[in-house]
Amino acid sequence: MSMTVKICMNELCGATTSSQWKRGWPMKAGGVATLCFACGTEYDHVRYCERFHLNEPGWRECKYCDKPVHCGCVVSKYLYECLDSGGIACINCIRSHPLKQLVNDIPNSFSRFGGNWLPSVFSNRMNNITPLTEVLEKHQFTSSNSFKEFSIRCTSGIDTDSSLKSPLPSSTMFVYQSPLSMEPTNNKQNIGSNSASEPQAQQSLGFSLLPKSNMVAEEKIPSFKTEQKSRETVLKAKSGVSIRLKSNKGMASGSDNRVVRPSGEGRGRCHLLPRYLPKMTDQELLQIHGDLNSNCTLTPLFEKILSASDAGRIGRLVLPKACAETYFPHIDKSEGVPLRVQDIKGKEWTFQFRFWPNNNSRMYVLEGVTPCIQNMQMQAGDTVIFSRLDPEDKLVIGCRKATVLEEASALPNPVSGTSLICTDNENLPALMGHEGTSNGDSVQPSMIQEEKKTHTIGSKSKRLRMHSEDALELKFTWEEAQEHLRPPFSKPTVVMIENCELEEYDEPPVFGKKTVFTTNTAKLQEQWVQCDSCSKWRKLPSDVLIPSKWTCSDNVSDPNWCSCSVPEEKEVKRLGKILKFSKEAKKRKVAENCETKQVAPTGLDALATVAVLGENGSEHDESLVSITTKHPRHRPGCRCIVCIQPPSGKGNHKPNCICNVCSTVRRRFQTLMLRKKTQRAELEAEKIKKSQVPVTHTTGSSNELGTGPTVLSANSDDVNKGQDLDLNCDPDRRKDDAS
DNA sequence: AACCTGCATGCTTCA
DNA sequence: GAAGCATGCAGGTTA
């Protein structure tokens, strides 16, 4: 029995289960896709898995069966990335390592590399999984200003003070805005808009033209030409598109600058409930014009926030009765009429506009909307906007993404007392079906924004109300967060990927106070923490978890230092030097990154940097206290290279030493050199390219190609330090010397 | 067994 | 209290 789970190659879709494919999809292995039911992407045979195991560039072996997995197609790329997450096999291993498990149950692991938590692990959405190499090179160890803001949303069960001693619950979602995987502005604004009353950034608003012939329904929608000109403002855009804005100041909506723009339709307009009136900013309308290529007038008709059932797999969008009867064709029969619309990508969609008898009334629905909704990446909580385009009388559909907060509000609480920040499409239906807490007694009115409730799908139903007020939001840069995130108590699984050791944790990291780790003369790790009350530094055992607020009185491990009145230990002076070095190293690194605009140092560069710091530190202080600039979270048992290397970073090993440290360092240098070689080649190629273009100024400097960080090159003496294994050498120089 | 269709139920909002 | 509407669910259909 071999059953293949299909994966939609549309990375924005990623539909996986057979149920998400239209009928005709073969259930047996070896079948080919035709159409993804979720997103509507059409496939031909060539684009799918015939390429699955071909030896194309980019392939790699399955860690379990040694057969090639990654051939370059999206499907295998996905497998490849999952492999990096650990524990997943290729299709060859389907029996022992079910692909289904791979796809539907993405391991929620938390990875560290070189003591730093990888951002990708915090975003376990299928769409957001980022290849390891990209994570390392583009996110992790680049200059600090390249770190994107991310937020940790804690829940009511997590207290920023004391409860943080405990690991975050598994349901806690770390929202990290990856420039690779998320849209550029929306999430950041969402994350940043703690106050829900802030104007919401519009992630996307898609409108497109609809050919007149697309209107299948013969019954015409009433024309907009009858609307009152006096209430219109026509914006002439550069492209010549006229966007007719109907200023209606009396109907401005609440807190934001979103203006309720009634369609101006004569029939039944005044019967529309306010929540269905289109609320669009001028900016949005101006944005729309960029998508329109003809001289047209766009008139928003109505909008509706998608409910769970609207966005669900049933594919039925319930239309507000008044809107349907006002703007859509009149229908007499229950089966209704087909209706064509287009989205922003120019894709045509045909919906069945129909109704059901309901309590002596009618319930209007659009059937078959799932592909369109998926294609527009809409979820429950997002707003679908129906508009008309004049003079062609075309029906267009657009969308407005909900904020993270809105999305959160749209979700029922899966765990009592815990709010889940989740943007995962796939989780949505399941969560929607979770009624155990939907009628929970703990449901409280939102304190974040009263109005918000009327804008979320939870506004109508108890079932969907959740505790958005419980969400706490802590903002850090990714780099800052590293210093607050500490490994959970569970032991990590160390996996080697591309000669890099990754620690995989099943549990999320622990969030706590920033501390400084040092190594004392006995080579034991110590932890320093600053009192929030007296600002004195206190020494604690390295395995103690520090809550976000800590004072001397909390120092239960050493009664001698449990009072703010007690002066600091003498060792603090050394700590001060260490901190100074740490800051300087960071500054140098950032400055160099800005200056040279080179490829950012990788974790291996950071390793070398650490080694340098260790040496310098020892120069300034004879004690063996050392600190890692990139490894603030080391704990006993940590097996990363920084922890296992000699404190001074060099000098204690013979050239032919085969100890774990030396072999690891050798191996890593090889990898680093190889990588740098590639980078250098790329840069040179680029330089040659540029040189062929007329250049007004050239510096003549050539040594910036592929060189390591300043910290490395500043220690050029190390290059000539004989055959001893030298952790501080510049790999490029080393390579040059060798050649 | 999974999916689809049509209707019923019951919660929310409005007048 | 009435109307609207979100969603559950039973029965039919399909793979």
PDB file of N, CA, C and O in Angstrom, chain A residues 401-427:
ATOM      1  N   LYS A 401      -6.781  42.162   3.581  1.00  0.00           N
ATOM      2  CA  LYS A 401      -6.316  41.215   4.587  1.00  0.00           C
ATOM      3  C   LYS A 401      -6.585  41.730   5.984  1.00  0.00           C
ATOM      4  O   LYS A 401      -6.452  42.921   6.246  1.00  0.00           O
ATOM      5  N   ALA A 402      -6.929  40.817   6.816  1.00  0.00           N
ATOM      6  CA  ALA A 402      -7.081  41.170   8.225  1.00  0.00           C
ATOM      7  C   ALA A 402      -5.712  41.293   8.860  1.00  0.00           C
ATOM      8  O   ALA A 402      -4.737  40.733   8.389  1.00  0.00           O
ATOM      9  N   THR A 403      -5.651  42.050   9.909  1.00  0.00           N
ATOM     10  CA  THR A 403      -4.408  42.125  10.651  1.00  0.00           C
ATOM     11  C   THR A 403      -4.230  40.846  11.436  1.00  0.00           C
ATOM     12  O   THR A 403      -5.148  40.046  11.576  1.00  0.00           O
ATOM     13  N   VAL A 404      -3.013  40.682  11.950  1.00  0.00           N
ATOM     14  CA  VAL A 404      -2.758  39.511  12.781  1.00  0.00           C
ATOM     15  C   VAL A 404      -3.725  39.473  13.945  1.00  0.00           C
ATOM     16  O   VAL A 404      -4.272  38.450  14.316  1.00  0.00           O
ATOM     17  N   LEU A 405      -3.939  40.645  14.489  1.00  0.00           N
ATOM     18  CA  LEU A 405      -4.819  40.711  15.640  1.00  0.00           C
ATOM     19  C   LEU A 405      -6.228  40.299  15.254  1.00  0.00           C
ATOM     20  O   LEU A 405      -6.915  39.581  15.974  1.00  0.00           O
ATOM     21  N   GLU A 406      -6.635  40.769  14.068  1.00  0.00           N
ATOM     22  CA  GLU A 406      -7.963  40.401  13.629  1.00  0.00           C
ATOM     23  C   GLU A 406      -8.055  38.912  13.373  1.00  0.00           C
ATOM     24  O   GLU A 406      -9.036  38.272  13.703  1.00  0.00           O
ATOM     25  N   GLU A 407      -6.989  38.417  12.777  1.00  0.00           N
ATOM     26  CA  GLU A 407      -6.995  36.986  12.523  1.00  0.00           C
ATOM     27  C   GLU A 407      -7.068  36.230  13.826  1.00  0.00           C
ATOM     28  O   GLU A 407      -7.776  35.249  13.950  1.00  0.00           O
ATOM     29  N   ALA A 408      -6.314  36.739  14.780  1.00  0.00           N
ATOM     30  CA  ALA A 408      -6.337  36.071  16.071  1.00  0.00           C
ATOM     31  C   ALA A 408      -7.730  36.148  16.668  1.00  0.00           C
ATOM     32  O   ALA A 408      -8.241  35.182  17.227  1.00  0.00           O
ATOM     33  N   SER A 409      -8.327  37.295  16.506  1.00  0.00           N
ATOM     34  CA  SER A 409      -9.657  37.450  17.054  1.00  0.00           C
ATOM     35  C   SER A 409     -10.653  36.563  16.338  1.00  0.00           C
ATOM     36  O   SER A 409     -11.695  36.227  16.870  1.00  0.00           O
ATOM     37  N   ALA A 410     -10.304  36.220  15.146  1.00  0.00           N
ATOM     38  CA  ALA A 410     -11.223  35.412  14.375  1.00  0.00           C
ATOM     39  C   ALA A 410     -11.147  33.948  14.730  1.00  0.00           C
ATOM     40  O   ALA A 410     -11.962  33.158  14.300  1.00  0.00           O
ATOM     41  N   LEU A 411     -10.170  33.622  15.520  1.00  0.00           N
ATOM     42  CA  LEU A 411      -9.973  32.221  15.827  1.00  0.00           C
ATOM     43  C   LEU A 411     -10.486  31.883  17.208  1.00  0.00           C
ATOM     44  O   LEU A 411     -10.294  32.636  18.148  1.00  0.00           O
ATOM     45  N   PRO A 412     -11.133  30.765  17.317  1.00  0.00           N
ATOM     46  CA  PRO A 412     -11.506  30.328  18.642  1.00  0.00           C
ATOM     47  C   PRO A 412     -10.278  29.923  19.410  1.00  0.00           C
ATOM     48  O   PRO A 412      -9.244  29.615  18.835  1.00  0.00           O
ATOM     49  N   ASN A 413     -10.402  29.916  20.673  1.00  0.00           N
ATOM     50  CA  ASN A 413      -9.263  29.620  21.520  1.00  0.00           C
ATOM     51  C   ASN A 413      -9.085  28.124  21.645  1.00  0.00           C
ATOM     52  O   ASN A 413      -9.914  27.426  22.191  1.00  0.00           O
ATOM     53  N   PRO A 414      -7.994  27.617  21.149  1.00  0.00           N
ATOM     54  CA  PRO A 414      -7.809  26.179  21.171  1.00  0.00           C
ATOM     55  C   PRO A 414      -7.439  25.656  22.547  1.00  0.00           C
ATOM     56  O   PRO A 414      -7.659  24.507  22.834  1.00  0.00           O
ATOM     57  N   VAL A 415      -6.844  26.484  23.313  1.00  0.00           N
ATOM     58  CA  VAL A 415      -6.452  26.054  24.650  1.00  0.00           C
ATOM     59  C   VAL A 415      -7.028  27.054  25.625  1.00  0.00           C
ATOM     60  O   VAL A 415      -6.876  28.249  25.460  1.00  0.00           O
ATOM     61  N   SER A 416      -7.661  26.542  26.584  1.00  0.00           N
ATOM     62  CA  SER A 416      -8.297  27.442  27.522  1.00  0.00           C
ATOM     63  C   SER A 416      -7.291  28.385  28.136  1.00  0.00           C
ATOM     64  O   SER A 416      -6.244  28.013  28.617  1.00  0.00           O
ATOM     65  N   GLY A 417      -7.629  29.631  28.082  1.00  0.00           N
ATOM     66  CA  GLY A 417      -6.758  30.626  28.660  1.00  0.00           C
ATOM     67  C   GLY A 417      -5.572  30.971  27.795  1.00  0.00           C
ATOM     68  O   GLY A 417      -4.685  31.678  28.202  1.00  0.00           O
ATOM     69  N   THR A 418      -5.549  30.473  26.621  1.00  0.00           N
ATOM     70  CA  THR A 418      -4.410  30.736  25.759  1.00  0.00           C
ATOM     71  C   THR A 418      -4.902  31.221  24.421  1.00  0.00           C
ATOM     72  O   THR A 418      -5.754  30.616  23.802  1.00  0.00           O
ATOM     73  N   SER A 419      -4.376  32.315  24.018  1.00  0.00           N
ATOM     74  CA  SER A 419      -4.747  32.800  22.707  1.00  0.00           C
ATOM     75  C   SER A 419      -3.692  32.394  21.712  1.00  0.00           C
ATOM     76  O   SER A 419      -2.505  32.487  21.972  1.00  0.00           O
ATOM     77  N   LEU A 420      -4.136  31.957  20.640  1.00  0.00           N
ATOM     78  CA  LEU A 420      -3.205  31.480  19.624  1.00  0.00           C
ATOM     79  C   LEU A 420      -3.118  32.494  18.507  1.00  0.00           C
ATOM     80  O   LEU A 420      -4.104  32.865  17.906  1.00  0.00           O
ATOM     81  N   ILE A 421      -1.944  32.935  18.278  1.00  0.00           N
ATOM     82  CA  ILE A 421      -1.715  33.804  17.149  1.00  0.00           C
ATOM     83  C   ILE A 421      -1.335  32.909  15.997  1.00  0.00           C
ATOM     84  O   ILE A 421      -0.291  32.292  15.999  1.00  0.00           O
ATOM     85  N   CYS A 422      -2.176  32.845  15.078  1.00  0.00           N
ATOM     86  CA  CYS A 422      -1.953  31.856  14.040  1.00  0.00           C
ATOM     87  C   CYS A 422      -2.422  32.401  12.716  1.00  0.00           C
ATOM     88  O   CYS A 422      -3.499  32.960  12.616  1.00  0.00           O
ATOM     89  N   THR A 423      -1.600  32.264  11.757  1.00  0.00           N
ATOM     90  CA  THR A 423      -1.997  32.676  10.427  1.00  0.00           C
ATOM     91  C   THR A 423      -1.976  31.486   9.494  1.00  0.00           C
ATOM     92  O   THR A 423      -1.911  31.622   8.303  1.00  0.00           O
ATOM     93  N   ASP A 424      -2.036  30.396  10.067  1.00  0.00           N
ATOM     94  CA  ASP A 424      -1.898  29.191   9.279  1.00  0.00           C
ATOM     95  C   ASP A 424      -3.231  28.809   8.672  1.00  0.00           C
ATOM     96  O   ASP A 424      -4.195  28.526   9.340  1.00  0.00           O
ATOM     97  N   ASN A 425      -3.238  28.811   7.380  1.00  0.00           N
ATOM     98  CA  ASN A 425      -4.462  28.449   6.680  1.00  0.00           C
ATOM     99  C   ASN A 425      -4.963  27.093   7.085  1.00  0.00           C
ATOM    100  O   ASN A 425      -6.150  26.877   7.259  1.00  0.00           O
ATOM    101  N   GLU A 426      -4.029  26.223   7.217  1.00  0.00           N
ATOM    102  CA  GLU A 426      -4.440  24.849   7.412  1.00  0.00           C
ATOM    103  C   GLU A 426      -5.011  24.627   8.801  1.00  0.00           C
ATOM    104  O   GLU A 426      -5.807  23.730   9.005  1.00  0.00           O
ATOM    105  N   ASN A 427      -4.579  25.423   9.704  1.00  0.00           N
ATOM    106  CA  ASN A 427      -5.089  25.257  11.049  1.00  0.00           C
ATOM    107  C   ASN A 427      -6.476  25.821  11.185  1.00  0.00           C
ATOM    108  O   ASN A 427      -7.203  25.486  12.095  1.00  0.00           O
TER     109      ASN A 427
END
